[in-house]
Coordinates of C-alpha atoms in Angstrom, one line a residue:
Chain N
M1 CA 93.2 87.8 75.2
S2 CA 96.2 85.9 76.6
L3 CA 97.0 85.6 80.3
P4 CA 100.0 88.0 80.1
D5 CA 97.9 90.6 78.3
T6 CA 95.2 90.3 80.9
A7 CA 97.8 90.6 83.7
G8 CA 99.2 93.7 82.0
L9 CA 95.9 95.3 81.7
L10 CA 95.0 94.6 85.3
L11 CA 98.4 96.0 86.4
S12 CA 98.0 99.2 84.4
S13 CA 94.5 99.8 85.7
V14 CA 95.7 99.4 89.3
A15 CA 98.6 101.7 88.6
R16 CA 96.2 104.3 87.1
L17 CA 93.8 104.0 90.0
V18 CA 96.7 104.6 92.5
T19 CA 98.8 107.1 90.7
G20 CA 96.8 108.5 87.8
A21 CA 99.8 107.5 85.7
Q22 CA 99.9 110.6 83.5
G23 CA 102.3 110.9 80.7
H24 CA 103.2 114.4 79.5
W25 CA 105.0 114.5 76.1
Y26 CA 106.7 117.8 75.9
G27 CA 109.8 117.3 73.7
C28 CA 108.6 114.4 71.6
V29 CA 105.5 112.4 70.8
P30 CA 105.0 108.7 71.5
K31 CA 106.0 107.2 68.2
A32 CA 107.1 103.8 67.0
E33 CA 110.8 104.8 66.7
Q34 CA 113.6 102.9 68.3
R35 CA 114.4 104.8 71.5
I36 CA 116.3 104.6 74.8
Y37 CA 114.3 106.3 77.5
F38 CA 116.3 107.3 80.5
A39 CA 114.8 108.6 83.8
N40 CA 115.4 109.3 87.4
H41 CA 114.9 106.3 89.7
Q42 CA 113.0 106.5 93.0
S43 CA 111.0 103.3 93.4
H44 CA 110.0 99.9 92.0
L45 CA 107.0 101.6 90.4
D46 CA 109.0 103.8 88.1
W47 CA 109.1 101.3 85.3
V48 CA 105.4 100.6 85.6
L49 CA 104.6 104.3 85.4
I50 CA 106.6 104.7 82.2
W51 CA 105.0 101.6 80.8
C52 CA 101.5 103.0 81.6
A53 CA 102.4 106.3 79.9
L54 CA 103.3 104.6 76.7
P55 CA 100.6 103.8 74.1
R56 CA 99.7 100.1 74.2
E57 CA 101.1 99.3 70.8
L58 CA 104.5 100.5 71.9
R59 CA 104.6 98.5 75.2
S60 CA 105.7 95.2 73.8
R61 CA 108.6 96.7 72.0
T62 CA 109.8 98.9 74.8
R63 CA 111.6 96.8 77.3
P64 CA 112.8 97.4 80.9
I65 CA 116.1 96.1 82.4
A66 CA 115.7 93.6 85.2
A67 CA 118.4 92.3 87.5
K68 CA 118.6 88.6 86.7
D69 CA 119.2 87.3 90.3
Y70 CA 116.3 89.3 91.8
W71 CA 113.7 89.1 89.0
T72 CA 114.1 85.4 88.2
A73 CA 114.2 84.3 91.9
T74 CA 110.6 83.1 92.1
P75 CA 108.5 81.6 89.3
F76 CA 106.0 84.6 89.6
K77 CA 108.7 87.3 89.4
H78 CA 110.2 85.5 86.5
W79 CA 106.9 85.1 84.7
I80 CA 105.8 88.7 85.1
T81 CA 109.1 90.1 83.9
R82 CA 109.4 87.7 81.1
E83 CA 105.8 87.4 79.8
V84 CA 104.2 90.7 80.8
F85 CA 107.1 93.2 80.5
N86 CA 109.4 91.3 78.1
A87 CA 112.3 92.5 80.3
V88 CA 116.0 92.3 79.3
Y89 CA 117.8 90.5 82.1
V90 CA 121.2 91.6 83.2
N91 CA 123.7 90.1 85.6
R92 CA 124.6 92.3 88.5
Q93 CA 127.7 90.2 89.4
R94 CA 130.4 91.3 87.1
T95 CA 132.4 88.5 85.4
D96 CA 135.5 89.1 83.4
D97 CA 134.5 87.4 80.2
Q98 CA 131.1 89.0 79.8
D99 CA 130.2 92.6 79.1
P100 CA 127.3 93.6 81.4
L101 CA 125.8 95.7 78.5
E102 CA 125.7 92.7 76.1
P103 CA 122.0 91.8 76.7
L104 CA 121.1 95.5 76.1
V105 CA 123.1 95.6 72.9
D106 CA 121.4 92.5 71.7
A107 CA 118.0 94.0 72.4
L108 CA 118.9 97.2 70.5
R109 CA 120.3 95.3 67.6
H110 CA 117.0 93.4 67.5
G111 CA 115.2 96.7 67.1
D112 CA 113.6 97.0 70.5
S113 CA 113.4 100.2 72.6
L114 CA 114.8 100.3 76.1
V115 CA 114.0 102.0 79.4
I116 CA 117.0 102.6 81.6
F117 CA 117.7 104.2 84.9
P118 CA 121.3 105.4 84.7
E119 CA 121.6 106.2 88.4
G120 CA 121.9 102.5 89.0
T121 CA 120.1 102.5 92.3
R122 CA 117.0 104.1 93.7
S123 CA 117.5 107.4 95.4
S124 CA 115.0 109.0 97.7
L125 CA 116.7 112.4 97.6
G126 CA 115.4 115.1 95.3
D127 CA 118.2 115.3 92.8
P128 CA 119.3 112.3 90.7
Q129 CA 122.7 110.9 91.5
P130 CA 125.5 110.9 89.0
F131 CA 124.8 108.7 86.0
K132 CA 126.6 105.5 85.4
S133 CA 128.4 105.1 82.1
G134 CA 126.1 102.5 80.4
L135 CA 124.1 105.2 78.7
Y136 CA 127.2 106.6 77.1
H137 CA 128.4 103.3 75.7
L138 CA 125.0 102.6 74.3
A139 CA 124.7 106.0 72.8
K140 CA 128.1 105.6 71.2
Q141 CA 127.3 102.2 69.7
F142 CA 123.9 103.1 68.5
P143 CA 124.0 106.7 67.2
E144 CA 120.7 106.3 65.3
V145 CA 118.7 105.4 68.3
Q146 CA 116.9 108.4 69.9
L147 CA 117.8 109.2 73.5
I148 CA 114.7 110.5 75.4
P149 CA 115.1 112.0 78.9
A150 CA 112.2 111.5 81.3
W151 CA 111.3 112.8 84.7
I152 CA 109.2 110.7 87.0
D153 CA 107.4 112.8 89.6
N154 CA 106.0 112.0 93.0
V155 CA 106.4 108.3 93.0
Q156 CA 108.5 108.2 96.2
R157 CA 105.4 109.4 98.1
V158 CA 103.3 106.5 96.8
M159 CA 105.5 103.8 98.3
P160 CA 108.5 104.9 100.4
K161 CA 111.2 102.4 100.9
G162 CA 110.2 99.7 103.3
E163 CA 106.4 100.1 102.9
V164 CA 104.4 97.5 101.1
V165 CA 101.0 99.2 100.6
P166 CA 100.9 102.1 98.1
V167 CA 99.0 105.3 98.9
P168 CA 97.0 106.8 96.1
I169 CA 98.9 110.0 95.0
L170 CA 98.9 111.4 91.6
C171 CA 102.2 110.9 89.7
S172 CA 103.4 111.9 86.3
V173 CA 106.1 111.1 83.7
T174 CA 107.4 114.0 81.7
F175 CA 109.2 113.1 78.5
G176 CA 111.6 115.7 77.0
A177 CA 113.2 116.4 73.7
P178 CA 115.5 113.7 72.2
M179 CA 119.2 114.3 72.7
Q180 CA 122.3 112.9 71.0
L181 CA 126.0 112.2 71.7
L182 CA 127.9 115.0 70.1
P183 CA 130.8 114.1 67.7
D184 CA 133.7 114.7 70.1
E185 CA 131.9 114.8 73.4
D186 CA 133.7 112.9 76.2
K187 CA 132.0 110.6 78.6
R188 CA 131.8 112.9 81.6
T189 CA 130.4 115.9 79.7
F190 CA 127.8 113.7 78.0
L191 CA 126.6 112.0 81.2
E192 CA 126.4 115.3 83.0
R193 CA 124.4 116.8 80.1
A194 CA 122.1 113.8 80.1
R195 CA 121.5 114.2 83.8
E196 CA 120.8 117.9 83.3
A197 CA 118.3 117.0 80.6
V198 CA 116.4 114.8 83.1
T199 CA 116.6 117.3 85.9
S200 CA 115.4 120.2 83.8
L201 CA 112.1 118.4 83.1
R202 CA 111.4 118.6 86.8
K203 CA 110.4 122.3 86.4
L204 CA 108.0 121.4 83.6
S205 CA 106.5 118.7 85.7
G206 CA 105.5 121.4 88.2
S207 CA 107.0 120.1 91.4
A208 CA 109.3 122.4 93.4
Chain S
M1 CA 49.6 123.7 85.6
G2 CA 48.2 122.6 89.0
D3 CA 46.4 119.7 87.5
V4 CA 49.5 118.6 85.7
L5 CA 51.5 118.6 88.9
K6 CA 48.8 116.7 90.7
Q7 CA 48.8 114.1 87.9
L8 CA 52.6 113.9 88.1
R9 CA 52.5 113.3 91.8
G10 CA 50.3 110.2 91.1
W11 CA 53.0 108.6 88.9
T12 CA 55.3 105.9 90.3
A13 CA 58.7 106.8 91.4
S14 CA 60.5 105.3 88.4
E15 CA 58.1 107.1 86.0
Q16 CA 58.8 110.4 87.7
I17 CA 62.5 109.8 87.7
G18 CA 62.4 108.8 84.0
L19 CA 60.7 112.1 83.2
L20 CA 63.3 114.0 85.2
F21 CA 66.1 112.5 83.2
I22 CA 64.3 113.1 80.0
I23 CA 64.0 116.8 80.9
V24 CA 67.7 117.0 82.1
F25 CA 69.1 115.3 79.0
G26 CA 66.8 117.4 76.8
L27 CA 68.2 120.6 78.4
L28 CA 71.7 119.3 78.1
G29 CA 71.1 118.6 74.4
I30 CA 69.8 122.1 73.8
A31 CA 72.8 123.5 75.7
T32 CA 75.1 121.4 73.5
M33 CA 73.6 122.8 70.4
I34 CA 74.0 126.3 71.7
G35 CA 77.7 125.5 72.3
V36 CA 78.1 124.2 68.8
A37 CA 76.4 127.3 67.4
M38 CA 78.6 129.5 69.5
S39 CA 81.8 127.9 68.1
V40 CA 80.5 128.1 64.5
R41 CA 79.6 131.8 64.9
A42 CA 82.8 132.7 66.8
E43 CA 84.8 135.1 64.7
D44 CA 87.5 136.4 67.0
E45 CA 89.7 134.6 69.5
A46 CA 87.9 135.7 72.6
R47 CA 84.6 134.2 71.4
T48 CA 86.3 131.0 70.4
L49 CA 87.8 130.7 73.8
R50 CA 84.5 131.4 75.5
A51 CA 82.8 128.8 73.3
E52 CA 85.5 126.3 74.2
R53 CA 85.1 127.0 77.9
F54 CA 81.4 126.6 77.7
K55 CA 81.7 123.3 75.9
R56 CA 84.3 122.0 78.4
Q57 CA 81.9 122.8 81.3
L58 CA 79.1 121.1 79.4
R59 CA 81.2 117.9 78.9
T60 CA 81.7 117.7 82.6
T61 CA 77.9 118.1 83.2
W62 CA 77.2 115.4 80.6
V63 CA 79.5 113.0 82.3
M64 CA 78.1 113.8 85.8
V65 CA 74.5 113.4 84.6
T66 CA 75.2 110.2 82.8
V67 CA 77.0 108.8 85.8
F68 CA 74.1 109.8 88.0
W69 CA 71.6 108.2 85.6
I70 CA 73.5 104.9 85.5
A71 CA 73.7 105.0 89.3
W72 CA 70.0 105.4 89.5
I73 CA 69.3 102.6 87.1
A74 CA 71.7 100.2 88.8
G75 CA 70.5 100.9 92.3
T76 CA 71.8 102.0 95.7
F77 CA 74.9 99.8 95.7
V78 CA 76.2 101.1 92.5
S79 CA 75.5 104.7 93.4
L80 CA 77.3 104.3 96.6
L81 CA 80.2 102.8 94.7
L82 CA 80.2 105.8 92.3
F83 CA 80.1 108.4 95.0
G84 CA 82.8 106.4 96.8
L85 CA 85.0 106.6 93.7
V86 CA 84.5 110.3 93.4
S87 CA 85.5 110.6 97.1
F88 CA 88.6 108.5 96.4
F89 CA 89.7 110.7 93.4
A90 CA 89.0 113.9 95.3
L91 CA 91.0 112.7 98.3
R92 CA 93.8 111.6 96.0
E93 CA 93.9 115.1 94.5
F94 CA 93.8 116.8 97.9
I95 CA 96.6 114.6 99.3
T96 CA 98.7 115.0 96.2
L97 CA 98.7 118.8 96.6
S98 CA 99.2 118.8 100.4
H99 CA 102.7 117.4 100.4
T100 CA 102.7 114.9 103.2
R101 CA 105.8 113.4 104.8
R102 CA 107.0 109.8 105.0
G103 CA 105.7 109.5 108.5
D104 CA 102.1 110.0 107.2
H105 CA 102.2 106.9 105.1
R106 CA 100.2 104.6 107.5
S107 CA 97.7 107.4 108.3
L108 CA 97.1 107.8 104.6
I109 CA 96.6 104.0 104.1
L110 CA 94.0 104.2 106.9
A111 CA 92.3 107.1 105.2
F112 CA 92.0 105.6 101.8
F113 CA 91.5 101.9 102.4
V114 CA 89.7 101.8 105.8
V115 CA 87.9 105.1 106.5
L116 CA 86.5 105.7 103.0
P117 CA 85.0 102.2 102.5
V118 CA 83.7 102.0 106.1
Q119 CA 82.0 105.4 105.8
Y120 CA 80.2 104.4 102.6
S121 CA 79.3 101.1 104.0
L122 CA 77.7 102.8 107.0
V123 CA 75.6 104.8 104.5
G124 CA 74.6 101.7 102.7
A125 CA 73.6 100.0 106.0
R126 CA 71.6 103.1 107.1
Y127 CA 73.6 103.4 110.4
F128 CA 73.0 107.1 110.4
D129 CA 74.0 107.8 114.0
L130 CA 77.3 106.1 113.7
F131 CA 77.8 107.5 110.2
S132 CA 77.7 111.1 111.4
V133 CA 80.2 110.6 114.2
F134 CA 82.5 107.9 112.8
I135 CA 84.9 110.3 111.2
P136 CA 84.9 113.3 113.5
V137 CA 85.0 111.2 116.7
Y138 CA 86.8 107.9 116.0
V139 CA 88.9 108.6 112.9
F140 CA 90.1 112.0 114.3
F141 CA 91.2 110.1 117.3
A142 CA 93.0 107.3 115.4
I143 CA 94.9 109.4 112.8
P144 CA 97.1 111.3 115.2
V145 CA 97.8 108.2 117.2
I146 CA 99.1 106.4 114.1
S147 CA 101.0 109.4 113.0
A148 CA 102.7 109.7 116.4
V149 CA 103.7 106.0 116.3
A150 CA 105.6 106.8 113.0
N151 CA 108.0 108.8 115.2
D152 CA 108.2 112.0 113.2
P153 CA 107.4 115.1 115.3
E154 CA 108.2 117.6 112.5
R155 CA 105.2 119.8 111.8
F156 CA 103.0 117.2 113.4
L157 CA 100.0 119.3 114.0
E158 CA 100.0 120.7 110.5
R159 CA 100.4 117.3 108.8
N160 CA 97.6 115.8 110.8
A161 CA 95.4 118.8 110.2
K162 CA 95.9 118.4 106.4
I163 CA 95.0 114.7 106.4
Q164 CA 91.9 115.3 108.6
W165 CA 90.7 118.2 106.5
G166 CA 91.1 116.0 103.4
I167 CA 89.0 113.3 105.0
M168 CA 86.5 115.7 106.2
V169 CA 85.9 117.4 102.9
C170 CA 86.4 114.6 100.4
V171 CA 85.0 111.6 102.4
Y172 CA 82.7 112.9 105.2
G173 CA 81.2 115.8 103.2
L174 CA 80.6 113.9 99.9
S175 CA 79.3 110.8 101.6
H176 CA 76.3 112.8 102.7
A177 CA 75.0 113.2 99.2
P178 CA 74.3 109.5 98.6
A179 CA 73.1 109.3 102.2
L180 CA 70.1 111.3 101.0
L181 CA 69.2 108.3 98.9
R182 CA 68.8 106.3 102.0
L183 CA 66.5 108.7 104.0
D184 CA 63.0 107.4 104.7
F185 CA 60.4 110.0 104.2
R186 CA 56.9 108.7 104.8
G187 CA 55.0 108.6 101.5
Y188 CA 58.3 109.4 99.7
E189 CA 59.9 106.0 99.5
E190 CA 62.4 105.3 96.7
R191 CA 62.5 108.9 95.7
G192 CA 65.8 109.7 97.4
A193 CA 67.3 110.4 94.0
F194 CA 65.1 113.5 93.7
L195 CA 66.6 114.8 96.9
V196 CA 70.2 114.3 95.7
F197 CA 69.2 115.9 92.4
F198 CA 67.6 118.8 94.3
L199 CA 70.7 119.4 96.3
V200 CA 73.1 119.1 93.4
F201 CA 71.0 121.2 91.0
V202 CA 70.3 124.0 93.5
V203 CA 73.8 124.3 94.7
Q204 CA 75.2 124.1 91.1
S205 CA 72.8 126.8 89.9
C206 CA 73.8 129.0 92.8
M207 CA 77.5 128.6 91.9
L208 CA 76.9 129.4 88.3
L209 CA 74.8 132.4 89.1
Q210 CA 77.5 133.7 91.4
D211 CA 80.1 133.1 88.8
Y212 CA 78.1 135.1 86.2
V213 CA 77.2 137.9 88.5
G214 CA 80.8 138.2 89.7
R215 CA 82.1 138.4 86.2
H216 CA 79.6 141.0 84.9
Y217 CA 78.9 143.1 87.9
P218 CA 82.1 143.5 89.8
F219 CA 81.4 143.9 93.5
K220 CA 84.1 144.7 96.1
P221 CA 85.9 141.4 97.0
V222 CA 85.6 140.4 100.6
A223 CA 89.1 138.9 100.9
P224 CA 91.1 139.9 97.8
R225 CA 94.1 137.9 98.8
I226 CA 92.1 134.7 98.9
S227 CA 89.7 135.3 96.0
S228 CA 89.4 138.3 93.7
S229 CA 85.9 137.3 92.7
F230 CA 84.2 136.4 95.9
S231 CA 82.0 139.2 97.1
W232 CA 79.1 139.4 99.5
G233 CA 76.9 140.9 96.7
A234 CA 77.5 138.1 94.3
A235 CA 77.3 135.5 97.0
A236 CA 73.9 136.9 98.2
I237 CA 72.5 137.0 94.7
G238 CA 73.7 133.4 94.1
V239 CA 72.3 132.1 97.3
F240 CA 68.9 133.7 97.0
G241 CA 68.7 132.8 93.3
G242 CA 69.5 129.2 94.2
A243 CA 66.9 129.2 97.0
L244 CA 64.3 130.5 94.5
I245 CA 65.1 127.8 92.1
G246 CA 64.8 125.3 95.0
A247 CA 61.4 126.7 95.8
L248 CA 60.3 126.3 92.2
L249 CA 61.5 122.7 92.3
Y250 CA 59.5 121.9 95.5
W251 CA 57.3 119.4 93.6
I252 CA 60.1 116.9 93.1
T253 CA 60.9 116.9 96.9
P254 CA 59.0 115.8 100.0
F255 CA 59.0 119.5 101.0
K256 CA 56.3 122.1 100.8
A257 CA 57.3 125.2 98.7
G258 CA 58.3 127.2 101.8
Q259 CA 60.3 124.3 103.2
A260 CA 62.0 123.8 99.9
L261 CA 63.0 127.5 99.9
G262 CA 64.5 127.2 103.4
M263 CA 66.4 124.0 102.7
A264 CA 67.7 125.3 99.4
L265 CA 68.8 128.5 101.2
I266 CA 70.7 126.5 103.8
A267 CA 72.3 124.3 101.1
C268 CA 73.4 127.3 98.9
A269 CA 74.8 129.3 101.8
A270 CA 76.8 126.3 103.0
G271 CA 78.0 125.5 99.5
T272 CA 79.0 129.1 98.7
L273 CA 80.9 129.6 101.9
G274 CA 82.5 126.1 101.6
D275 CA 83.7 126.9 98.2
F276 CA 85.2 130.1 99.5
V277 CA 87.0 128.2 102.2
M278 CA 88.3 125.8 99.5
K279 CA 89.8 128.8 97.7
A280 CA 91.8 129.7 100.8
L281 CA 93.0 126.1 101.0
K282 CA 94.0 126.2 97.4
K283 CA 96.0 129.4 97.9
D284 CA 97.7 127.8 100.8
A285 CA 98.7 124.8 98.6
G286 CA 100.0 127.3 96.0
V287 CA 97.5 126.5 93.2
H288 CA 94.8 128.5 91.6
Y289 CA 92.7 125.6 90.6
W290 CA 93.0 122.1 91.9
G291 CA 93.3 121.2 88.2
N292 CA 95.2 124.3 86.9
E293 CA 93.2 124.4 83.7
G294 CA 94.5 121.1 82.4
R295 CA 98.1 122.1 82.0
L296 CA 99.3 120.4 85.0
V297 CA 101.8 119.2 86.7
T298 CA 100.7 116.6 89.1
G299 CA 98.0 115.3 86.8
A300 CA 95.1 116.5 89.0
V301 CA 92.1 117.0 86.8
G302 CA 90.4 119.5 89.0
L303 CA 87.7 117.3 90.4
L304 CA 87.9 119.1 93.7
D305 CA 87.0 122.4 92.0
R306 CA 83.8 120.8 90.9
V307 CA 82.8 118.9 94.1
A308 CA 83.9 121.5 96.7
A309 CA 80.6 123.3 97.1
I310 CA 78.6 119.9 97.3
S311 CA 81.1 118.6 99.9
F312 CA 80.2 121.5 102.2
A313 CA 76.5 121.7 101.3
A314 CA 75.7 118.0 101.6
P315 CA 76.3 117.5 105.4
V316 CA 74.5 120.7 106.4
F317 CA 71.6 119.9 104.1
F318 CA 71.4 116.3 105.2
H319 CA 71.5 117.2 108.9
S320 CA 68.9 120.0 108.5
V321 CA 66.5 117.7 106.7
R322 CA 66.9 115.0 109.3
W323 CA 66.5 117.4 112.2
Y324 CA 63.5 119.3 110.7
F325 CA 61.6 116.2 109.7
R326 CA 62.7 114.1 112.7
L327 CA 63.9 111.3 110.6

């Protein structure tokens, strides 16, 4: 087994020990189809939880988005995002000549699945913030890729902002039914519908 | 029969324990076959469901016995580690359903990563005097201090009470079970595993008996808003039945038959009432089972449902044994 594989296994066992890392598939099953998973965003652990909930054979083809400036800043951060998670790097600083979605588009063309957090930033409040438009553009450009909403529950209690040591608390990821961009749906309606799809999973996940 | 027992007493500890596991695994094997027969013969839905339920309970027992067996083979350190893990998972479940606030973060870190390992190390090191006061005296002093430093007065008493209860039930209570492994009876060295087995078996039988009686002979519930099934009648039958089983098992313990009866009585009463208290805590947390029959939610597997009675019975049993035999 290679070093990145070992690191991944170690990481997922720690995540399981701390959070239980349960995946509940309600609207779909974990299958090797090209997909864009989109979820609420509460902590750095969100991605790890989704990654743990996926079957191992899907992990290498399901890629997270990582902010280039932050996740390549040290050799270790760079190594773990590149080798273990196979992340797609995006620039946070906007330049005029480059579309920030371009790396994502490349990955989807290449046949990979993506995990995105359309709120943009982490929010500690209960309800997810309004979604940014990236999801809409990707949905429009890749109508054949399934869009899977997901609700991540309880993670904010494991490691609140500003704390470094996680507390063991059970967390879960609930995956919902695939959705699609309707023929003449406008951006605002679609994004609101997508956000609704994520929020509605919250009741299924059991938290108040 | 008497001769056989006398002969068995002459065996070495590991031979006796080997025999014990052969008997237990044999019984489990028979029960599993009964379970298979039940599901083969089940015609209607109700019977299929009952067979499924039975098999699910058996699976848990298989896992518990196997873990226990591995722990015995691998020695004290591994058994402490295993019981420590059970404590850890039980506490994780308890805290998940107790809805703590951000200000509790440091207290929880203390509970999981300091209190739990220290408590189990004290068992391992046989510091029994410190072991029985470490949590109720020192930890119960430290937790509210750390919570107060976090500067969040909202529902302060309630939050601390929840964390302290969690530690008490899941860490303090459970750690008394492996502590039995470390008790030194004269002429009974290295047979601590029998005491743990005695406690678990007697309490578990008592709970099963109660469950059965409660289901088939409905007595008047004591506190219907807390539990529709807990009644003094069923509890008494369970406790005395458990005590009787304990008396019949006296030959695997350092006790005489009467002593075994008394100790089993104490353990069963504590376990029964403790389980009842846990039901009240569950109702307060808004769940019926800690595991909600698998269809859950937070991902809790219901470990607490299974260890609650032991958590309450173990400290009382441990203390009674130590006090009575002046260990």
